Each structure stands twice: as C-alpha cells, then as structure tokens.
Short mmCIF file of C-alpha atoms and ligand atoms in Angstrom, two decimals:
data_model
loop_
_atom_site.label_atom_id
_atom_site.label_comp_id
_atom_site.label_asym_id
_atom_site.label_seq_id
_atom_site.Cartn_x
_atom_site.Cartn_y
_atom_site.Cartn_z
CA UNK A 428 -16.79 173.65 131.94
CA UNK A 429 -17.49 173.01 135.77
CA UNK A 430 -14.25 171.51 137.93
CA UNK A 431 -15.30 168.41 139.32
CA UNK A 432 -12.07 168.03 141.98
CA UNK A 433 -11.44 164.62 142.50
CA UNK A 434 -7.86 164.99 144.10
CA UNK A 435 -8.21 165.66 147.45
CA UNK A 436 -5.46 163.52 148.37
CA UNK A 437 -3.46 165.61 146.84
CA UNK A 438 -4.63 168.80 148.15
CA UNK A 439 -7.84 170.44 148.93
CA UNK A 440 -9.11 174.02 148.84
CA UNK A 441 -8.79 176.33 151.40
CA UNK A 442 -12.17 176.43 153.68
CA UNK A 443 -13.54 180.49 153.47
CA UNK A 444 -13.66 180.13 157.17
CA UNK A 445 -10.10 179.42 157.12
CA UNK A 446 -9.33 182.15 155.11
CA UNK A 447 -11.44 184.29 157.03
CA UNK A 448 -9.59 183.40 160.60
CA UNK A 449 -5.77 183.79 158.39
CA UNK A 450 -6.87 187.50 156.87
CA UNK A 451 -6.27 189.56 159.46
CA UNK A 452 -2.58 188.03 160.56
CA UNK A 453 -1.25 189.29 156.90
CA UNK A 454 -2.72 192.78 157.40
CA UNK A 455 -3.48 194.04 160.69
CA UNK A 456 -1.95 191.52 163.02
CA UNK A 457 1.53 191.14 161.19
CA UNK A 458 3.58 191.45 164.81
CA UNK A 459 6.78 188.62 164.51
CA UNK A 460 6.03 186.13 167.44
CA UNK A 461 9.28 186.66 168.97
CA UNK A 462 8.94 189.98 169.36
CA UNK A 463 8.83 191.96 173.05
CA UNK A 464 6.19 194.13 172.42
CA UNK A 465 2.33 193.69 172.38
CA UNK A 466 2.13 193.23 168.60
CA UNK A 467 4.37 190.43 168.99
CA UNK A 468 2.73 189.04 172.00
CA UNK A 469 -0.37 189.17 169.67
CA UNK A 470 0.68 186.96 167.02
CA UNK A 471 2.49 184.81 170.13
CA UNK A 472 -1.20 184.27 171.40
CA UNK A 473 -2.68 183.26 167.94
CA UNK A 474 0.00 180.57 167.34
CA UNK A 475 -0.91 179.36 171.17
CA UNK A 476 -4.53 178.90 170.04
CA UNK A 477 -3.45 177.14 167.19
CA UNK A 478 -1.61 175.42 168.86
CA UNK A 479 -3.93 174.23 171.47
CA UNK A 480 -6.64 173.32 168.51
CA UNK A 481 -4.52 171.07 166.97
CA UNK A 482 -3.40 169.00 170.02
CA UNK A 483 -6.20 168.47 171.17
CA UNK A 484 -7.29 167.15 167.95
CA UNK A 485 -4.96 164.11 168.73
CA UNK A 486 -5.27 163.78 172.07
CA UNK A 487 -1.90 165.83 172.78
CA UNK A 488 -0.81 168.64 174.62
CA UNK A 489 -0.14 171.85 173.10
CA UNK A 490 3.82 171.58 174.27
CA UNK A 491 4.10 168.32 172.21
CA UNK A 492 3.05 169.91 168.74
CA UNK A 493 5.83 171.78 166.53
CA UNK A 494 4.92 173.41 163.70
CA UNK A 495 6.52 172.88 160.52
CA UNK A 496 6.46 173.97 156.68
CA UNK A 497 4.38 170.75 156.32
CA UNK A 498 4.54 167.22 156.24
CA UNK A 499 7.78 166.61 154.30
CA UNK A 500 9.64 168.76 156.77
CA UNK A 501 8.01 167.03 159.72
CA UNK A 502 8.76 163.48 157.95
CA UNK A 503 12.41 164.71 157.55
CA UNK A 504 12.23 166.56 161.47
CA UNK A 505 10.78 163.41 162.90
CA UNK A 506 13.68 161.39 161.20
CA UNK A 507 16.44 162.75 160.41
CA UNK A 508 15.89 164.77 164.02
CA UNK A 509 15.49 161.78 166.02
CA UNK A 510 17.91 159.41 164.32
CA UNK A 511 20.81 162.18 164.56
CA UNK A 512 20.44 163.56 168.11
CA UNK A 513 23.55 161.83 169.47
CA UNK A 514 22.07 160.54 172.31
CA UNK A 515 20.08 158.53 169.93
CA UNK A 516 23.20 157.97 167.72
CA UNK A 517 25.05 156.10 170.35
CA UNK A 518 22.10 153.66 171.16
CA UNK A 519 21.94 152.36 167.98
CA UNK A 520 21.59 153.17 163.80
CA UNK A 521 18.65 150.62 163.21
CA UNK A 522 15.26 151.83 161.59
CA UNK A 523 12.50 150.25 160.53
CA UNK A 524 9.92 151.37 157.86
CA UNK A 525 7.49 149.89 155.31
CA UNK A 526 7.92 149.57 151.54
CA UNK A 527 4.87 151.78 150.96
CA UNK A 528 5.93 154.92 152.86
CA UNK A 529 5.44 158.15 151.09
CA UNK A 530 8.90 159.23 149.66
CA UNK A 531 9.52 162.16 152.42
CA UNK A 532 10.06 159.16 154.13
CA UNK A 533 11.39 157.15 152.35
CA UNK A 534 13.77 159.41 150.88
CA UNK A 535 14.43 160.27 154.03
CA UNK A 536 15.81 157.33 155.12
CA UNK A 537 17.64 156.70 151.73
CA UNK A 538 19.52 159.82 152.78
CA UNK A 539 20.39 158.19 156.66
CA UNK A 540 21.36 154.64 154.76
CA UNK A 541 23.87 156.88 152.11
CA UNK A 542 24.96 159.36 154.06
CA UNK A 543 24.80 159.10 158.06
CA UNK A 544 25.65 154.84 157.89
CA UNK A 545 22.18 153.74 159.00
CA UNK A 546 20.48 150.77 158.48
CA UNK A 547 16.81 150.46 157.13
CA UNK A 548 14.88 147.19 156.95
CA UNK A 549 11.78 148.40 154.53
CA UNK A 550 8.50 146.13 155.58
CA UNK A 551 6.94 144.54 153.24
CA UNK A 552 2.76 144.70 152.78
CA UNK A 553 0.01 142.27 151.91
CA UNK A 554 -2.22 142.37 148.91
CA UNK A 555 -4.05 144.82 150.66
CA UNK A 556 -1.07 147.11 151.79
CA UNK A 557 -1.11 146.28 155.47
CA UNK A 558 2.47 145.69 156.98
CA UNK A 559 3.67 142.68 157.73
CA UNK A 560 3.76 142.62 161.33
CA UNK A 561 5.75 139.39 161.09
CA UNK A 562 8.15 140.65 159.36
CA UNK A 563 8.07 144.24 161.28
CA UNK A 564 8.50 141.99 164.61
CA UNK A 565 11.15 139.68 163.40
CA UNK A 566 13.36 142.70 162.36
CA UNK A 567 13.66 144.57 165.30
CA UNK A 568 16.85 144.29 166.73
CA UNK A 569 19.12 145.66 169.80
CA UNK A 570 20.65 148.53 167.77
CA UNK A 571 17.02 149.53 166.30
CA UNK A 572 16.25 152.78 167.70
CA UNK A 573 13.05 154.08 165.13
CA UNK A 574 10.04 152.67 163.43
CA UNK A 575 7.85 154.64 160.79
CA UNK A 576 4.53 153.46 159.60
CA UNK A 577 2.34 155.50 158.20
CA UNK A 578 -1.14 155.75 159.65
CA UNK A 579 -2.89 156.09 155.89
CA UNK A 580 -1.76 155.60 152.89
CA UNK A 581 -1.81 158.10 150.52
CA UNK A 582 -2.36 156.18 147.18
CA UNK A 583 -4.64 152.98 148.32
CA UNK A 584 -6.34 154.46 151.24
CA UNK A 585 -5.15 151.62 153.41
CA UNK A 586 -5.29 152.14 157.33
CA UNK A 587 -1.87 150.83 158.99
CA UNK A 588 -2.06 148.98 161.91
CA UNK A 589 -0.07 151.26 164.59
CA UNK A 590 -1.58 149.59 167.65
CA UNK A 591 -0.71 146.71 166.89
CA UNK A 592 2.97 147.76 166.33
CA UNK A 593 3.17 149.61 169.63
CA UNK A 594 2.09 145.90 170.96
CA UNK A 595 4.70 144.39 169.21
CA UNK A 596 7.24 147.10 170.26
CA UNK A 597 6.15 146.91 173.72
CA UNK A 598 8.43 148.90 176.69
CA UNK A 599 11.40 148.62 174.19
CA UNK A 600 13.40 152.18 174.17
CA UNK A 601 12.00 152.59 170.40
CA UNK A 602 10.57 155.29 169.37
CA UNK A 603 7.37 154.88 166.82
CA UNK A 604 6.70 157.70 164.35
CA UNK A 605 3.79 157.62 162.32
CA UNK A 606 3.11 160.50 158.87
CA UNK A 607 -0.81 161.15 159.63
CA UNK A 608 -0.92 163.25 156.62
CA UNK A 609 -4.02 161.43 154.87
CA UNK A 610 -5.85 160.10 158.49
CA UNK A 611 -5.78 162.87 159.77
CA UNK A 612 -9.89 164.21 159.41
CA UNK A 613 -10.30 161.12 157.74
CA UNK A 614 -10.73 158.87 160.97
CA UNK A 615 -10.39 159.70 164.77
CA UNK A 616 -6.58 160.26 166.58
CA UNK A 617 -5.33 160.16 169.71
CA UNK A 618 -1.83 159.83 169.88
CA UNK A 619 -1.88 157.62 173.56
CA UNK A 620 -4.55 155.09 172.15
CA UNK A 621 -2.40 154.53 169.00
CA UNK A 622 1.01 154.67 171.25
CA UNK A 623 2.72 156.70 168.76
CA UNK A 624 6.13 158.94 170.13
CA UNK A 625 5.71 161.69 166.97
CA UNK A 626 3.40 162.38 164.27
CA UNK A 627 3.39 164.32 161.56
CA UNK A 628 0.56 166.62 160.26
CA UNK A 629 0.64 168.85 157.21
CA UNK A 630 -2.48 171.51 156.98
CA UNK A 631 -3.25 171.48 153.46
CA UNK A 632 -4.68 168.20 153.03
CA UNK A 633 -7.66 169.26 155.78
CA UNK A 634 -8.79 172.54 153.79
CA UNK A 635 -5.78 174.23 155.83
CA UNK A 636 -3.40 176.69 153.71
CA UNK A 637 -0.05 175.02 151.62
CA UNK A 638 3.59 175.22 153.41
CA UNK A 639 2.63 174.53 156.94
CA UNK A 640 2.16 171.77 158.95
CA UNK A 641 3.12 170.22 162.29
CA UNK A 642 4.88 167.40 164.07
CA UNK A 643 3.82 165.52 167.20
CA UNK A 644 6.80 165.11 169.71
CA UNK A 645 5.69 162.80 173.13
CA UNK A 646 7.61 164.54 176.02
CA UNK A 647 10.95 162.95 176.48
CA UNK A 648 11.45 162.19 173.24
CA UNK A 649 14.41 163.05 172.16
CA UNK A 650 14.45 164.94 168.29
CA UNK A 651 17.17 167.39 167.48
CA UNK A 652 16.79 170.46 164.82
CA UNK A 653 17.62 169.68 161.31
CA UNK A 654 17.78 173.20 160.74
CA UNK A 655 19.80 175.92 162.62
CA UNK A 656 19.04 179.54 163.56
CA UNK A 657 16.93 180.91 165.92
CA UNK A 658 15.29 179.32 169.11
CA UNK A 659 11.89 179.17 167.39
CA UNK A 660 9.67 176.24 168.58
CA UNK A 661 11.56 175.45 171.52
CA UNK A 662 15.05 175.22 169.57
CA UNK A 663 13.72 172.43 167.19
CA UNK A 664 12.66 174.46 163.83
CA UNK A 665 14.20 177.77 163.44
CA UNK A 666 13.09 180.54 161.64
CA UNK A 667 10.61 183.18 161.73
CA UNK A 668 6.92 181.47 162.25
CA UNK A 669 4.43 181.41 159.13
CA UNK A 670 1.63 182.73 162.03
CA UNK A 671 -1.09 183.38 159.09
CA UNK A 672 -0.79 179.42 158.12
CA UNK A 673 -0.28 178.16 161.62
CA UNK A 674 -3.64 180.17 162.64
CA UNK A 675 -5.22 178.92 159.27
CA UNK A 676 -4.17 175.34 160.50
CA UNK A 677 -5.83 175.79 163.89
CA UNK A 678 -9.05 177.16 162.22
CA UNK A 679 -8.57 173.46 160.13
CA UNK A 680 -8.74 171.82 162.57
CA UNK A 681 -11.08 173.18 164.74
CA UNK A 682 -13.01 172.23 161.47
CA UNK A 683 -12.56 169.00 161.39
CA UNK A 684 -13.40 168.97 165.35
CA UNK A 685 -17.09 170.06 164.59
CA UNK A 686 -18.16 168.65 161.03
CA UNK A 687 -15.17 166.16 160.72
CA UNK A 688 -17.16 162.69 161.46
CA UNK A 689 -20.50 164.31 159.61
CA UNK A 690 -18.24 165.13 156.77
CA UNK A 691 -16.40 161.50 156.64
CA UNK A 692 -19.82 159.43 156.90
CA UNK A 693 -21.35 161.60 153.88
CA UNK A 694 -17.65 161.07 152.40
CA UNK A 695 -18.21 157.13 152.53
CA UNK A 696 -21.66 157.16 150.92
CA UNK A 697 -20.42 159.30 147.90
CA UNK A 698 -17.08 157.21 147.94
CA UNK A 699 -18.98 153.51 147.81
CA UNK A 700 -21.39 155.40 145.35
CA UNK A 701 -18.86 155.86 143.42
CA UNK A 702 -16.88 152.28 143.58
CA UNK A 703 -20.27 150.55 143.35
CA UNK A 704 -21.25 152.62 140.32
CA UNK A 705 -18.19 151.44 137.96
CA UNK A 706 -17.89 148.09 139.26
CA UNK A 707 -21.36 147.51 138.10
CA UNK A 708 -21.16 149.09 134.74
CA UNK A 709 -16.98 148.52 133.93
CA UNK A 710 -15.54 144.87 133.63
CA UNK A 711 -12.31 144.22 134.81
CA UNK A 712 -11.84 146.22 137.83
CA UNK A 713 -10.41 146.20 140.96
CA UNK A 714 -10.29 148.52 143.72
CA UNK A 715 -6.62 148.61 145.13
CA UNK A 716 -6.19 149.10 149.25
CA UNK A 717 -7.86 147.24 152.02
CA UNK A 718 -11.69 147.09 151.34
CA UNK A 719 -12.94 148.41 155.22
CA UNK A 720 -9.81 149.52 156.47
CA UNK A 721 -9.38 152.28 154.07
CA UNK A 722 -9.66 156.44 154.81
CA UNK A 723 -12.98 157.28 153.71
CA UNK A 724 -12.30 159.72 150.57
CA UNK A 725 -9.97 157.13 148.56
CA UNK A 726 -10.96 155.35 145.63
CA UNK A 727 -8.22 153.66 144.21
CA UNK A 728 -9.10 151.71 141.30
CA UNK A 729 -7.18 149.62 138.73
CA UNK A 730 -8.36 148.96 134.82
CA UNK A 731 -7.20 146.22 132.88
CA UNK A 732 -5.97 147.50 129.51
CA UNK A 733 -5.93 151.08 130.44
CA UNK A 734 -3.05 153.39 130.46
CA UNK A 735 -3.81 155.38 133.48
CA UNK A 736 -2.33 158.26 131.94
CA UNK A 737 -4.90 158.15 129.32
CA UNK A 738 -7.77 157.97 131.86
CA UNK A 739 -6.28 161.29 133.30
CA UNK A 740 -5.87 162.94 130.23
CA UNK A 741 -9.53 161.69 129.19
CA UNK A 742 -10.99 162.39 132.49
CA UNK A 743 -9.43 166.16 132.96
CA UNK A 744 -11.15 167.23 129.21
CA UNK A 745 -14.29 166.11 130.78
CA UNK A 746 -13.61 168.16 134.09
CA UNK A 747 -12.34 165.63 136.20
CA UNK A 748 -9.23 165.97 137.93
CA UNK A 749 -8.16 162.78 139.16
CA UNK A 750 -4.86 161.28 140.49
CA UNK A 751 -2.44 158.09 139.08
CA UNK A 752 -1.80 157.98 142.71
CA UNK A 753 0.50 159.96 143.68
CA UNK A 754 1.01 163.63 143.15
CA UNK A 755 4.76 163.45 143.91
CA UNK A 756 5.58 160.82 141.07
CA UNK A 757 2.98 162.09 138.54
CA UNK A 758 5.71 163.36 136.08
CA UNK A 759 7.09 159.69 136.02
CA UNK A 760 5.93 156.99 134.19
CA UNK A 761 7.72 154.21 136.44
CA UNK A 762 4.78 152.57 138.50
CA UNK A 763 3.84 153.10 141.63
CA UNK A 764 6.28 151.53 144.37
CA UNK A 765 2.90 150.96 146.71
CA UNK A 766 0.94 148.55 143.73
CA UNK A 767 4.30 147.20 143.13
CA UNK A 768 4.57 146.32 146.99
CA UNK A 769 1.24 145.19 146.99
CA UNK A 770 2.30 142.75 144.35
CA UNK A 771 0.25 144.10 141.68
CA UNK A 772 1.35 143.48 138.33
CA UNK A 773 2.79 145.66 136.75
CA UNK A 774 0.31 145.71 133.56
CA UNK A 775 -2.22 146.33 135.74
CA UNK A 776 -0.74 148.85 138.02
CA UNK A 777 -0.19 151.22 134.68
CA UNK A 778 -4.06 151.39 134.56
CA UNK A 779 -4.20 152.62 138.04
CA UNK A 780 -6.68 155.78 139.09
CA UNK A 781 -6.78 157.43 142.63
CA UNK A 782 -10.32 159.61 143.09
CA UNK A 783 -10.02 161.21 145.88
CA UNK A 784 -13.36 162.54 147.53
CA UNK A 785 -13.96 165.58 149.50
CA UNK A 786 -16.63 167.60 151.65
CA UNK A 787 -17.34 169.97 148.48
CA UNK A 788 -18.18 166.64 146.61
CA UNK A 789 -21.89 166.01 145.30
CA UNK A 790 -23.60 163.07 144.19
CA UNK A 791 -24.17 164.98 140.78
CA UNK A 792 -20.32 164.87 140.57
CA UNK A 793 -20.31 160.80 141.21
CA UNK A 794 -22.96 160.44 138.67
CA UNK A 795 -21.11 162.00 136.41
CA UNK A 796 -17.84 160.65 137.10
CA UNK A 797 -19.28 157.48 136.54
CA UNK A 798 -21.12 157.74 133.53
CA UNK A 799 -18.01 159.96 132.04
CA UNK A 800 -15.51 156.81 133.56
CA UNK A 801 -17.72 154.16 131.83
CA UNK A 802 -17.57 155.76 128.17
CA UNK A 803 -13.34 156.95 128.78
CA UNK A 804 -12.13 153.27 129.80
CA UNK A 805 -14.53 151.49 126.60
CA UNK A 806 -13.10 154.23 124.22
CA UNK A 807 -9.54 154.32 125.57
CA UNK A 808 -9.90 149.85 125.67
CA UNK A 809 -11.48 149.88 121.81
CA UNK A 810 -8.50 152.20 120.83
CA UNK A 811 -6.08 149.59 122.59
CA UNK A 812 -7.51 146.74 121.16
CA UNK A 813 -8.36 148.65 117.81
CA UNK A 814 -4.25 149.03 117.85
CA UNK A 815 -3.44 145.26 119.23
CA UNK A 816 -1.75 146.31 122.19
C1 LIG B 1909 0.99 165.07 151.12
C2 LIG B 1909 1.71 164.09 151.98
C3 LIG B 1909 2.93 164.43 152.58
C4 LIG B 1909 3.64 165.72 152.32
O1 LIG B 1909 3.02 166.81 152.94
P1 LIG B 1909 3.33 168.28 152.39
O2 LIG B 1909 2.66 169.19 153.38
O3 LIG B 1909 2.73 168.36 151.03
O4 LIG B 1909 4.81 168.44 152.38
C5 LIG B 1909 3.53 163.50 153.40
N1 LIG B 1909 2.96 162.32 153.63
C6 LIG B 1909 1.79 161.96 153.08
C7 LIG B 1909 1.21 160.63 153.39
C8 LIG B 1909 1.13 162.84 152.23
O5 LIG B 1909 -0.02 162.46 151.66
#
C-alpha cells in the first residue's frame, strides 16, 4: 500500500538535495568547527553559509541567527535565556504568552512560574485562534519584560498577529519572541517588518534534517546560555556544532528561497481541494483556525460524532497518515488545549483531524483522501449511532 503523508506539520521528509549538500560533512568534511586547522576552518565556512542562507531568509543578519538542536531548545533558549540573564531579572519577572502556544513554550514558562518566581498572564484567543490583543494590551505591565506569540499555529493553521503586537508594545523595553516553526516556508518573514527581538526556527519542518534548528537574536538583545560548556555560538549554546544538519538547514532554506512561494500557492489549491471536497460530500463539519489567515498546508477539520482517534486509526489502514493535531500530545486522550481555547466544545474537539499538506502532495492523494474520508466518518458515525453513543 502507497503512503499518502498527510502530516507535514509534524515533520516532513528530508529533500534529496538536502541530503545531497549534508553527505559529504559526515564523510569527507568531518573537521570540528572549532578546530585551528584547515579541516576545521572547512566545516567553520559551511556553518557560515548556512548561516548566511538562513538569515537572509528572514530578513536578518547572519550574526543574529544561533543554531540550536531545534525548535524546543530555541523556545526554551529564547525564554528561559532571556528571562534569566540578570540584567533582565532585575527589570522585571512579567511575561506574557497566549493560551495556544505550543508546549515548548508553554512548558517553558510553567517551569519560570514554578521554579524561577515569574509571572505569566496566558492570552486568551477568539473562535478563530487569534489573540486577544485587548487582553494582550491590557496586561502589560511595568515589571513585564517578555511577550511570546507564535507566528503559526501548529494545530489550526492560524496566522498570529505579531505586527500588530509590536504596535501595541511600541518603544517599551519588551522584548517580543515569536516560535516560527510552522510559518516559516509557509508565508514570507522578515524579522524588521514583523518587529520581532528573537525567533525561533527548527529545520525539520521545511524538508531540513531532525535535531537542529535555530534562534533569531536582534542585536542588543540580551539572552543568556541555558546550557554551559564551551564558547560555541558566541557563548550562547555550547557544545560541539551538528555542522551536517546546520548545512542541511541552509540547503532548506535556500529551498524554500527558490520554490518556496511556487510550492505554497500549489499547496493552497490542493489544501482548499481538499476542504472543499469533504465539506461538500460530509455533513457536520467544520474547519477549525482562521479561514484566510491560516498557513497554507493546514487543514484542520472537526466531525461531529467522530472519535478522532478512530479517523486516524481508519485513515492510517487506508494509507493515510494524518494528525489529531498535535504530534506532541498524540499519546493523550485529553483534548487539545488550542480547540479548548478556541472555545470548542469539547464533544466536538474529540472528533478533531489535522491534514497537513506538503510539496510531495498530489491531487490523486486529495482525491483519495476524500473519497477514503467520506466512507471512514459514515462507517465510524453508523457504528456510533449503531451503539447509541
Ligand atoms: C514542531 C514545533 C516545535 C518543536 O520543534 P522541534 O524541532 O521538533 O523541537 C516548536 N514549535 C512549533 C510551533 C512546532 O510546530
């Protein structure tokens, strides 16, 4: 049976031209960045590159980007670095966030609330999971010292409105992080239009290689390591550089600067395909997320009286590997905290599916999906209603 990958979201294969520029720096170009000698200064110049291609993905300068094992350690970096580095302790222990964070976030500043005596006010979102700004605004106080907003969401797609927050924060000394993780190739960046002070980037979700990723620090800002050893990326993350992934993320994104926008308008088509296709043949439907201000791959899509476990389960014996949402919180069955933000109910958050689109995707695929979609949800609703429940 053929894979039709419908989690993309949650990761995506590797591009062969990725793999192709990451080959030689396990073999012949193995040198240890750090190092004096001209092996060393090899792998020094590849992470440079690298470095360069992702910056000026977002408008940056190559100085500003740190690279990371991913986007949960440039979540935590951004953070936990920023919120502990004791200039930034004296000024104040005030953060601000949104209910609908992904949990390296939100965990994240769990941890600061327990542990380090911080205080987090956790936005709230609209039916369509856009913060409220009102409520953003109205919390910021004289001790508040960080706000992070995602840019996209990673379960509903939605597009956050950081502009508008760096309006609202204005010349205020507060620092704005945002976790790109699902915008980024998914809709243009530039880190000065969006007035964002640190970003966070994670290679795998762009057809980059697990384990590596990267965080955008503006100049001046002030972000302490979290980690301690070694001097590595200008004494923020220690440790020995992954220089195969970090040149596999610069190939990524390099990528995504030549076939990114193609890829996202073909992306769309397949995507509303797809959303138009069940709406017309399902009843009782609803696509979760706003419905224009949404990454193009994400379908999120609730169905009345289905367990969305069920739909999985169906769906992956017919080749289909979808998503409940979120690939972090799949082995739970308590529903998502987004719908629940969102003020979904909770009956009809348990039917939720996440299809997540990608570049490999084909309109066979859709068809399919579709078609396979319609018969799962009337087999898996006669069952429920076969059973009463
Ligand atoms: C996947 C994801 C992360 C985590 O990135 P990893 O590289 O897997 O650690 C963080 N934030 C968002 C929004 C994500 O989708």
């Amino acid at each position: 049976m053929k894979t039709i990958y419908l989690d993309h979201s949650a990761t995506t294969p590797v591009d062969p031209e990725v793999v192709q520029a990451m080959l030689p720096f396990f073999t012949e170009r193995y040198g240890n960045a750090s190092s004096i000698h001209h092996a060393g200064r090899d792998a020094y110049d590849a992470m440079g590159a690298a470095r360069e291609s992702v910056a000026s993905l977002i408008g940056a300068s190559p100085d500003e980007i740190y690279f990371t094992g991913g986007g949960t350690e440039s979540d935590n970096l951004a953070i936990q670095g920023y919120a502990g580095h004791p200039v930034n302790r004296k000024r104040g222990k005030h953060i601000i966030t949104s209910k609908i964070e992904h949990h390296a976030v939100l965990h994240t500043c769990q941890f600061l609330e327990r542990q380090r005596g911080h205080r987090v006010t956790y936005c709230g979102v609209d039916g369509n999971g856009v913060i409220d700004l009102d409520e953003l605004a109205a919390s910021i106080a004289d001790d508040t010292i960080l706000i992070s907003v995602m840019l996209a969401n990673n379960e509903v797609g939605t597009i956050e409105p950081l502009r508008e927050i760096r309006r609202i924060v204005g010349d205020r000394p507060i620092a704005i992080h945002t976790d790109a993780v699902q915008a980024l190739g998914e809709m243009d960046i530039d880190v000065n239009e969006l007035g964002v002070d640190m970003m966070t980037l994670s290679a795998h979700k762009v057809y980059g290689p697990k384990g590596v990723g990267a965080l955008y620090i503006r100049r001046g800002t002030r972000v302490g390591p979290i980690m301690h050893g070694g001097g590595h990326e200008r004494r923020k993350r220690p440790g020995t550089e992954n220089v195969p992934g970090i040149v596999g993320f610069g190939k990524a994104c390099e990528l995504l600067a030549r076939d990114g926008a193609a890829v996202r308008e073909r992306v769309a088509r397949l995507r509303d395909r797809l959303v138009e296709g069940v709406m017309a043949r399902v009843d009782d439907v609803v696509l979760n997320g706003h419905p224009t201000r949404r990454i193009p791959r994400n379908a999120s899509l609730c169905f009345r009286g289905c367990e969305g476990e069920a739909l999985l389960l169906h769906l992956d014996m017919a080749g289909i590997c979808a998503s409940s949402g979120s690939a972090c919180t799949s082995q739970s069955l308590e529903p998502s905290h987004v719908l629940a933000a969102m003020g979904v109910p909770i009956e009809i958050a348990h039917g939720v599916l996440r299809l997540t689109l990608g570049k490999g995707t084909t309109e066979e695929e859709i068809d399919y999906t579709v078609d396979t979609l319609t018969s799962v949800v009337d087999k898996i609703r006669g069952i429920s209603a076969a059973l009463g429940v």
